[in-house]
Structure formats: structure tokens, C-alpha cells
mmCIF file of C-alpha atoms in Angstrom:
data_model
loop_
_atom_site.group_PDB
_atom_site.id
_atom_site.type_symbol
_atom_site.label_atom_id
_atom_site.label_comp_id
_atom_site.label_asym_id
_atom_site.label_seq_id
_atom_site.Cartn_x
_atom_site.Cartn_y
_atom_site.Cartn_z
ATOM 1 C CA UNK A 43 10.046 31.103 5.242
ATOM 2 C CA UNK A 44 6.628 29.183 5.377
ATOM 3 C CA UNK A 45 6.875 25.034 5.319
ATOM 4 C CA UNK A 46 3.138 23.614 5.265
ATOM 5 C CA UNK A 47 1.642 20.791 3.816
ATOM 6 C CA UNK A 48 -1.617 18.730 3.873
ATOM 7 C CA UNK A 49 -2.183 17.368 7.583
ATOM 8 C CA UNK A 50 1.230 16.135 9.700
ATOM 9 C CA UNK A 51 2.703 13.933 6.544
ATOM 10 C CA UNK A 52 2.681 16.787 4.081
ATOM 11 C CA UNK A 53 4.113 19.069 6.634
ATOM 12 C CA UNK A 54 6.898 16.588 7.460
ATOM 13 C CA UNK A 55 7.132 16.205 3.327
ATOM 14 C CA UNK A 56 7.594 19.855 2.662
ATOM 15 C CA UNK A 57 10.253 20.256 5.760
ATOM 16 C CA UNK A 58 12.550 16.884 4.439
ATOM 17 C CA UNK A 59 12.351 18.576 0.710
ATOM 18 C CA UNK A 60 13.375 21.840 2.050
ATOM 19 C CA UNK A 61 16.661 20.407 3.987
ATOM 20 C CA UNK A 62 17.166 18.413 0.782
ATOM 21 C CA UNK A 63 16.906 20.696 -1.482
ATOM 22 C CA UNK A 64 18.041 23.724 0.140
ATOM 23 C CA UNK A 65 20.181 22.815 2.939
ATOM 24 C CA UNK A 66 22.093 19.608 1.107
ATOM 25 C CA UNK A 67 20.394 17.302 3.764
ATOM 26 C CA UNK A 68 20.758 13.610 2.513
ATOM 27 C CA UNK A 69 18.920 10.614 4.173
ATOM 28 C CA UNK A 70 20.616 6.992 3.448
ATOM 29 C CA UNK A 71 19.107 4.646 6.195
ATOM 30 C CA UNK A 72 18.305 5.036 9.416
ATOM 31 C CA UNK A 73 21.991 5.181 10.672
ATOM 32 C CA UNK A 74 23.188 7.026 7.605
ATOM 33 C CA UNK A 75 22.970 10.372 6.801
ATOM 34 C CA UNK A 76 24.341 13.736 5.922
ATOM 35 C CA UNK A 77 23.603 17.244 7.079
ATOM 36 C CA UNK A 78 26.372 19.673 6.528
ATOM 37 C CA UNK A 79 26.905 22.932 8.166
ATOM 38 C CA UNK A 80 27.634 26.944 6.781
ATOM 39 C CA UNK A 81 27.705 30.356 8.045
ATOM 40 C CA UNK A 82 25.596 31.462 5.486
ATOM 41 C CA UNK A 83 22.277 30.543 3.615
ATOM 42 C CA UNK A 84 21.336 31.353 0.004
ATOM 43 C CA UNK A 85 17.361 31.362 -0.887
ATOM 44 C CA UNK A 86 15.530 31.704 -4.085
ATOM 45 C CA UNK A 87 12.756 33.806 -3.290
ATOM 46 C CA UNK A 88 9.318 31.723 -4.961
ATOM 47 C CA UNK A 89 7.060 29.519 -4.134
ATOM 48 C CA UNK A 90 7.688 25.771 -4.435
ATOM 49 C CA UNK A 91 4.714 23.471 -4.590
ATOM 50 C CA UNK A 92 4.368 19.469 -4.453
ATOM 51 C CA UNK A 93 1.983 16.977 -4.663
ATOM 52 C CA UNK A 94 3.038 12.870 -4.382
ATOM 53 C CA UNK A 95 3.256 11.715 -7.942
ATOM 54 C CA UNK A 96 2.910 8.257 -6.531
ATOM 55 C CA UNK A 97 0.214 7.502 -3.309
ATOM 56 C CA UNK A 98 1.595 4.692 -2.290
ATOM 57 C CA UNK A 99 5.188 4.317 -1.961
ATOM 58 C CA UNK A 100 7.131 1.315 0.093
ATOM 59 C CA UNK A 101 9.997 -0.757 0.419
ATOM 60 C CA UNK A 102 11.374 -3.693 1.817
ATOM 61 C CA UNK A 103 14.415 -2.386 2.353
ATOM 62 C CA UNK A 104 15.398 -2.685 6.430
ATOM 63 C CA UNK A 105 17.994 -0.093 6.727
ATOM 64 C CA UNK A 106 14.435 2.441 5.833
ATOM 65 C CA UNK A 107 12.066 0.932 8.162
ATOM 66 C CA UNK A 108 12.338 2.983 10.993
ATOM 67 C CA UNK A 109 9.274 5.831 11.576
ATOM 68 C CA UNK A 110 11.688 8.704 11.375
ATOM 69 C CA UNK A 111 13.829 7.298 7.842
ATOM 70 C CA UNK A 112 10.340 6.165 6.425
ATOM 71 C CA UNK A 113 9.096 9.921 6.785
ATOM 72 C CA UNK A 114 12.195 11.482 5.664
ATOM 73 C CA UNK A 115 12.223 9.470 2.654
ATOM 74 C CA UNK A 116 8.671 9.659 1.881
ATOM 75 C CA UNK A 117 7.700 6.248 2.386
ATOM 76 C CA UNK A 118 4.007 5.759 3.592
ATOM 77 C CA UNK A 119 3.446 2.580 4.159
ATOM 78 C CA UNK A 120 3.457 -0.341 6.220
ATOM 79 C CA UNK A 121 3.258 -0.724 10.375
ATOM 80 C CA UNK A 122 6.926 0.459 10.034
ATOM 81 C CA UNK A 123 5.833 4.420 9.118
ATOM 82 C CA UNK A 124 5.290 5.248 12.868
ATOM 83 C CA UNK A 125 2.231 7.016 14.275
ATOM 84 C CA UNK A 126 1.232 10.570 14.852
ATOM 85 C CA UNK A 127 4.637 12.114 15.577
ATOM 86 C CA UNK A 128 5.719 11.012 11.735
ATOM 87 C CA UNK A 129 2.692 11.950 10.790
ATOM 88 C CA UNK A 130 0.712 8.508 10.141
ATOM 89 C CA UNK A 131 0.889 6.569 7.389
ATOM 90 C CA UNK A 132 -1.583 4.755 4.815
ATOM 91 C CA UNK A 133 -3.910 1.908 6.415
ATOM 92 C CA UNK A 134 -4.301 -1.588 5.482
ATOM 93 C CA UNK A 135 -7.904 -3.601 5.897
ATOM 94 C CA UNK A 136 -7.657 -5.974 8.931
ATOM 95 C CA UNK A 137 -6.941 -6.319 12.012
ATOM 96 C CA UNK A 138 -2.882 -6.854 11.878
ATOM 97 C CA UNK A 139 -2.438 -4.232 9.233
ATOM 98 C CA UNK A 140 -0.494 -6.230 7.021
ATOM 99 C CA UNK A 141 -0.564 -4.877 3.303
ATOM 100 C CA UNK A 142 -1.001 -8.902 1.722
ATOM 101 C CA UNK A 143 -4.027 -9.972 1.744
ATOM 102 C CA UNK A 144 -4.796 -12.838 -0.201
ATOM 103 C CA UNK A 145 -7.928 -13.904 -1.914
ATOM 104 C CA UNK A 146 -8.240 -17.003 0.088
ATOM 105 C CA UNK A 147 -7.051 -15.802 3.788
ATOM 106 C CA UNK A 148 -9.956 -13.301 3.421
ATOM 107 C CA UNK A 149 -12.608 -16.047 2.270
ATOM 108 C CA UNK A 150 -11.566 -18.785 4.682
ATOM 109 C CA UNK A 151 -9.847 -17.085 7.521
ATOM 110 C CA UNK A 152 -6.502 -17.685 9.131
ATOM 111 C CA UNK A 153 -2.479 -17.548 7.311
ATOM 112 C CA UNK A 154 -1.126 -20.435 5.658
ATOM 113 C CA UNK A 155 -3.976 -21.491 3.235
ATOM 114 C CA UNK A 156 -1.867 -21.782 -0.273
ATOM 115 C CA UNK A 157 -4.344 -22.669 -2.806
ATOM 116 C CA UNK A 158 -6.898 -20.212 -4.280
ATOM 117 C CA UNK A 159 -10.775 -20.413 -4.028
ATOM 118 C CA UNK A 160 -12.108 -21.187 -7.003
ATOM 119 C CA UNK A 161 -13.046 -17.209 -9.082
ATOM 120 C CA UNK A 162 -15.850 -18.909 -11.149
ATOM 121 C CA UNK A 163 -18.147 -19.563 -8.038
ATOM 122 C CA UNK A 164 -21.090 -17.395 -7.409
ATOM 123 C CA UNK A 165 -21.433 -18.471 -3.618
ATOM 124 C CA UNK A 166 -17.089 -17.727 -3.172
ATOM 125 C CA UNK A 167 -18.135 -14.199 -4.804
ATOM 126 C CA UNK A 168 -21.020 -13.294 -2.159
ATOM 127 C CA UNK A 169 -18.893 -14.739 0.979
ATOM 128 C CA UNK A 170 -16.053 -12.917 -0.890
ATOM 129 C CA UNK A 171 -18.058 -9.585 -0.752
ATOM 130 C CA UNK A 172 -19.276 -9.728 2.339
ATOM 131 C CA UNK A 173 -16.302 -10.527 4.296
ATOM 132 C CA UNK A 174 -14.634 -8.072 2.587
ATOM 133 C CA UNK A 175 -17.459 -5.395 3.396
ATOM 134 C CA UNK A 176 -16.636 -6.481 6.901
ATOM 135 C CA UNK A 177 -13.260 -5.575 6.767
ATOM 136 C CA UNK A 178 -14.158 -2.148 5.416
ATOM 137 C CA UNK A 179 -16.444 -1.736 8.393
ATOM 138 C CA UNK A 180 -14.277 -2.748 10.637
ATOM 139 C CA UNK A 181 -12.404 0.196 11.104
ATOM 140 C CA UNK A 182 -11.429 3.071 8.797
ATOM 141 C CA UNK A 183 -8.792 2.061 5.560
ATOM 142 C CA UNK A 184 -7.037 3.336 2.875
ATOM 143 C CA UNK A 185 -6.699 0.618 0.728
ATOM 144 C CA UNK A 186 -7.441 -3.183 0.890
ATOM 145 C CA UNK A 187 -5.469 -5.903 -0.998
ATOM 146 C CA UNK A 188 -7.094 -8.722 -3.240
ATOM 147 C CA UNK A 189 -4.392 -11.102 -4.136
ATOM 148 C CA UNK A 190 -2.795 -14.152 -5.433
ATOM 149 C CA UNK A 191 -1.694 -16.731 -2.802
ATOM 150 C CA UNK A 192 1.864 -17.243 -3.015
ATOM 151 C CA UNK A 193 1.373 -20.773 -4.260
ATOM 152 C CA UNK A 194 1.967 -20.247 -7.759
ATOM 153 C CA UNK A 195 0.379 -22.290 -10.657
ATOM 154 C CA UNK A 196 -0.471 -25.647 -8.220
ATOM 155 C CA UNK A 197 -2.690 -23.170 -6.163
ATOM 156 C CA UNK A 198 -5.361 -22.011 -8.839
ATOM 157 C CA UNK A 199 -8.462 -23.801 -8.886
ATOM 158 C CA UNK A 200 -8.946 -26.455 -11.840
ATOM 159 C CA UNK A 201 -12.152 -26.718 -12.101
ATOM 160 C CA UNK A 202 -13.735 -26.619 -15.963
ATOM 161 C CA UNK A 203 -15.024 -22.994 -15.363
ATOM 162 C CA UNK A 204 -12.198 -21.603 -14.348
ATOM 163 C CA UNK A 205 -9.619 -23.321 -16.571
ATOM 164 C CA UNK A 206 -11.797 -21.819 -19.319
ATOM 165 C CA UNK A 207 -11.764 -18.509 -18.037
ATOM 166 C CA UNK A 208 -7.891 -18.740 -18.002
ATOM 167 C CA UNK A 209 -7.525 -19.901 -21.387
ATOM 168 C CA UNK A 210 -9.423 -17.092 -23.052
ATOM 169 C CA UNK A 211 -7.991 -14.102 -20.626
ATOM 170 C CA UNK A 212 -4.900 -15.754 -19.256
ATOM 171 C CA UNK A 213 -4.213 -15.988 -15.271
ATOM 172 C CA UNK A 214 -4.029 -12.047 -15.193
ATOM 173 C CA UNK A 215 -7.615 -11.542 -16.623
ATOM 174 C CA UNK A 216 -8.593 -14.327 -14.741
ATOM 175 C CA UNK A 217 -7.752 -12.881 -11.377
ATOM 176 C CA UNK A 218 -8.664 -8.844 -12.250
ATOM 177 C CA UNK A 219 -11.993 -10.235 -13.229
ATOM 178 C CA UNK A 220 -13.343 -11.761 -9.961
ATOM 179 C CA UNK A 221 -11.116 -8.580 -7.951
ATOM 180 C CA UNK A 222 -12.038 -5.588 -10.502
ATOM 181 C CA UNK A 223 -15.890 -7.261 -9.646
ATOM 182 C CA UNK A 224 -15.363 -6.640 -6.089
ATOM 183 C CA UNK A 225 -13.892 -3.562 -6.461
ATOM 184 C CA UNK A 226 -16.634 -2.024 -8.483
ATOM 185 C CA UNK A 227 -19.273 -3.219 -6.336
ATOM 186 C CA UNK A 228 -18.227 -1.656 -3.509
ATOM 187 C CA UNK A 229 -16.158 1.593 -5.082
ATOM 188 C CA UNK A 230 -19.530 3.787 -4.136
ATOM 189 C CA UNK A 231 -19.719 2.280 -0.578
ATOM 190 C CA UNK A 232 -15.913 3.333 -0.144
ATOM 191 C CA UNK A 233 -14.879 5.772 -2.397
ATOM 192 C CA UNK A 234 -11.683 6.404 -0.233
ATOM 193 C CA UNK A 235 -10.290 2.831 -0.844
ATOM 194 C CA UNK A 236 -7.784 1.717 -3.021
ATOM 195 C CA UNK A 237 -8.402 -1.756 -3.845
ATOM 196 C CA UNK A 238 -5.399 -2.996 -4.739
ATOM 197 C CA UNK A 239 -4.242 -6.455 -5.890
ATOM 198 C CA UNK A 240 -1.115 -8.340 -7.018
ATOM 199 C CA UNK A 241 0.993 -8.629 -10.304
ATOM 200 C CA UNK A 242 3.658 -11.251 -10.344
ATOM 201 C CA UNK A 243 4.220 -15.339 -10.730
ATOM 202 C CA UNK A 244 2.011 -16.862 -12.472
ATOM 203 C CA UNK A 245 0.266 -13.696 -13.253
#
């Protein structure tokens, strides 16, 4: 019997689906779980191939955020995921990791800012791109995130531009314009990158 996968994670991948799938292995949480025990083993002779439907799957779930449950149930996210001995997981632009990144923590720095930059500005858009190029330079990642503050409505800029903007693409259009922008500009610089961005609230 041959188990292999693309680097550590698919190798990990392919041995979880085989106890799964042929053993009757089940994986609950990280204190839960089920692996029974026989005398004798049945295989289908073949050859069983996978590939992720989904690249990036997570949860916020805390009974699956230990390394060892995140691997076993395919989750490939977050700090949580482990390191090398659970085969790594997917890495977030900047320097904590963390997969929220919002539009105006990467344009003015620091955690708690609540309203957005204004999207209509040319000069936000340049400071925008180039502090997100510095991210991406940083150090190596697999995606970035280009978001929403979580201040809803109250936080989006009201200027005449932008309330214009919103009224003939709504918040959503509003928003994927100034990110999908950013995103194309820099898809040939980092064609590794997810750039990835919110959906809920107000948009």
C-alpha cells in the first residue's frame, strides 16, 4: 500500500482519508475520536486519487484548533494548523499572521481603526498599493486579505465620490472595485497570492 501526496500536507491528507475511509477512523475534536480495531483488513485493489476541491478551508470552531485535529480534518488555515510536523499550513500577509486584514489597518497602521479610508482617493490607492507591496515583500504569502472594517455602515467614507460610487454599484461593487484594482495590479508581481477580501454586513 503506497500513501503519498503533494509535500507533508498532502501526505498527511492521503494518510487521514485512508484511516477514514478504509479503516472507519473518525475525527470529532481534538478530544473526540474513534478508531476501532479488527483482526482482519479488506482492500479494494485501485488507485484512489484527490485533489482539495476547496484551497482554503477554516473554522472557528475551538474543539478543531489544535495542529494535529486541524490536519486530520483538513483544515489549512490559521496560526492554529501547527508547523512542519502537520505539515504547514496556508500563510497570511503580515507580521502576526492573522487572516483579517482590513482596508484601513493596512493604510494607516495599528488595530482598532473602525472607519474605512475613503475608495475614491487616488493618493489612499498609491499608499494602499504600496504598503500592500510591502507586505508581499516582507516575507513569503499565500494569500493577503483586503477587507471591510467591522464598523458597518457608520464606517464608510461619505464623501460625494464615494456615495456616488455606492449608489450606482451598491457597497459590494463599491468595495471589489478599489480591492479587485489592487489585486490586478499586482496579480503578475505575485502570481501565488490569493487576494482575498470580505463578504458580509453592509456588503
Amino acid at each position: 500500500v503506497w500513501l503519498v501526496g503533494g509535500e507533508l500536507r498532502g501526505t498527511l491528507y492521503c494518510v487521514y482519508t485512508f484511516l477514514e475511509e478504509h479503516l472507519g477512523c473518525r475525527f470529532f475534536s481534538q478530544w473526540e475520536e474513534i478508531v476501532p480495531t479488527s483482526d482482519t483488513l479488506g482492500l479494494v485493489v485501485g488507485r484512489d486519487q484527490q485533489v482539495p476541491v476547496i484551497y482554503y478551508r477554516t473554522t472557528s470552531w475551538r474543539p478543531v484548533m489544535e495542529p494535529h485535529i486541524s490536519a486530520q480534518m483538513k483544515i489549512n488555515s490559521r496560526w492554529w494548523t501547527g508547523g512542519e510536523e502537520y505539515g504547514n499550513n496556508l500563510v497570511w500577509a503580515g507580521t502576526d499572521n492573522f487572516s483579517s486584514h482590513t482596508l484601513s489597518r493596512i493604510l494607516y497602521g495599528g488595530n482598532n481603526v473602525v472607519s474605512d479610508p475613503c475608495l475614491s482617493s487616488e493618493e489612499n490607492y498609491i499608499n494602499m498599493l504600496a504598503n500592500v507591496r510591502a507586505m508581499l515583500e516582507e516575507s513569503p504569502a499565500d494569500l493577503i486579505s483586503l477587507s471591510q472594517s467591522d464598523g458597518g455602515v457608520g464606517g464608510v467614507c461619505p464623501c460625494d465620490v464615494c456615495a456616488a460610487s455606492i449608489e450606482e454599484h451598491g457597497y459590494s461593487g463599491h468595495y471589489l472595485k478599489f480591492v479587485n484594482r489592487i489585486a490586478e495590479e499586482l496579480a503578475d508581481e505575485y502570481p501565488n497570492v490569493t487576494f482575498h477580501t470580505f463578504a458580509y454586513q453592509f456588503t
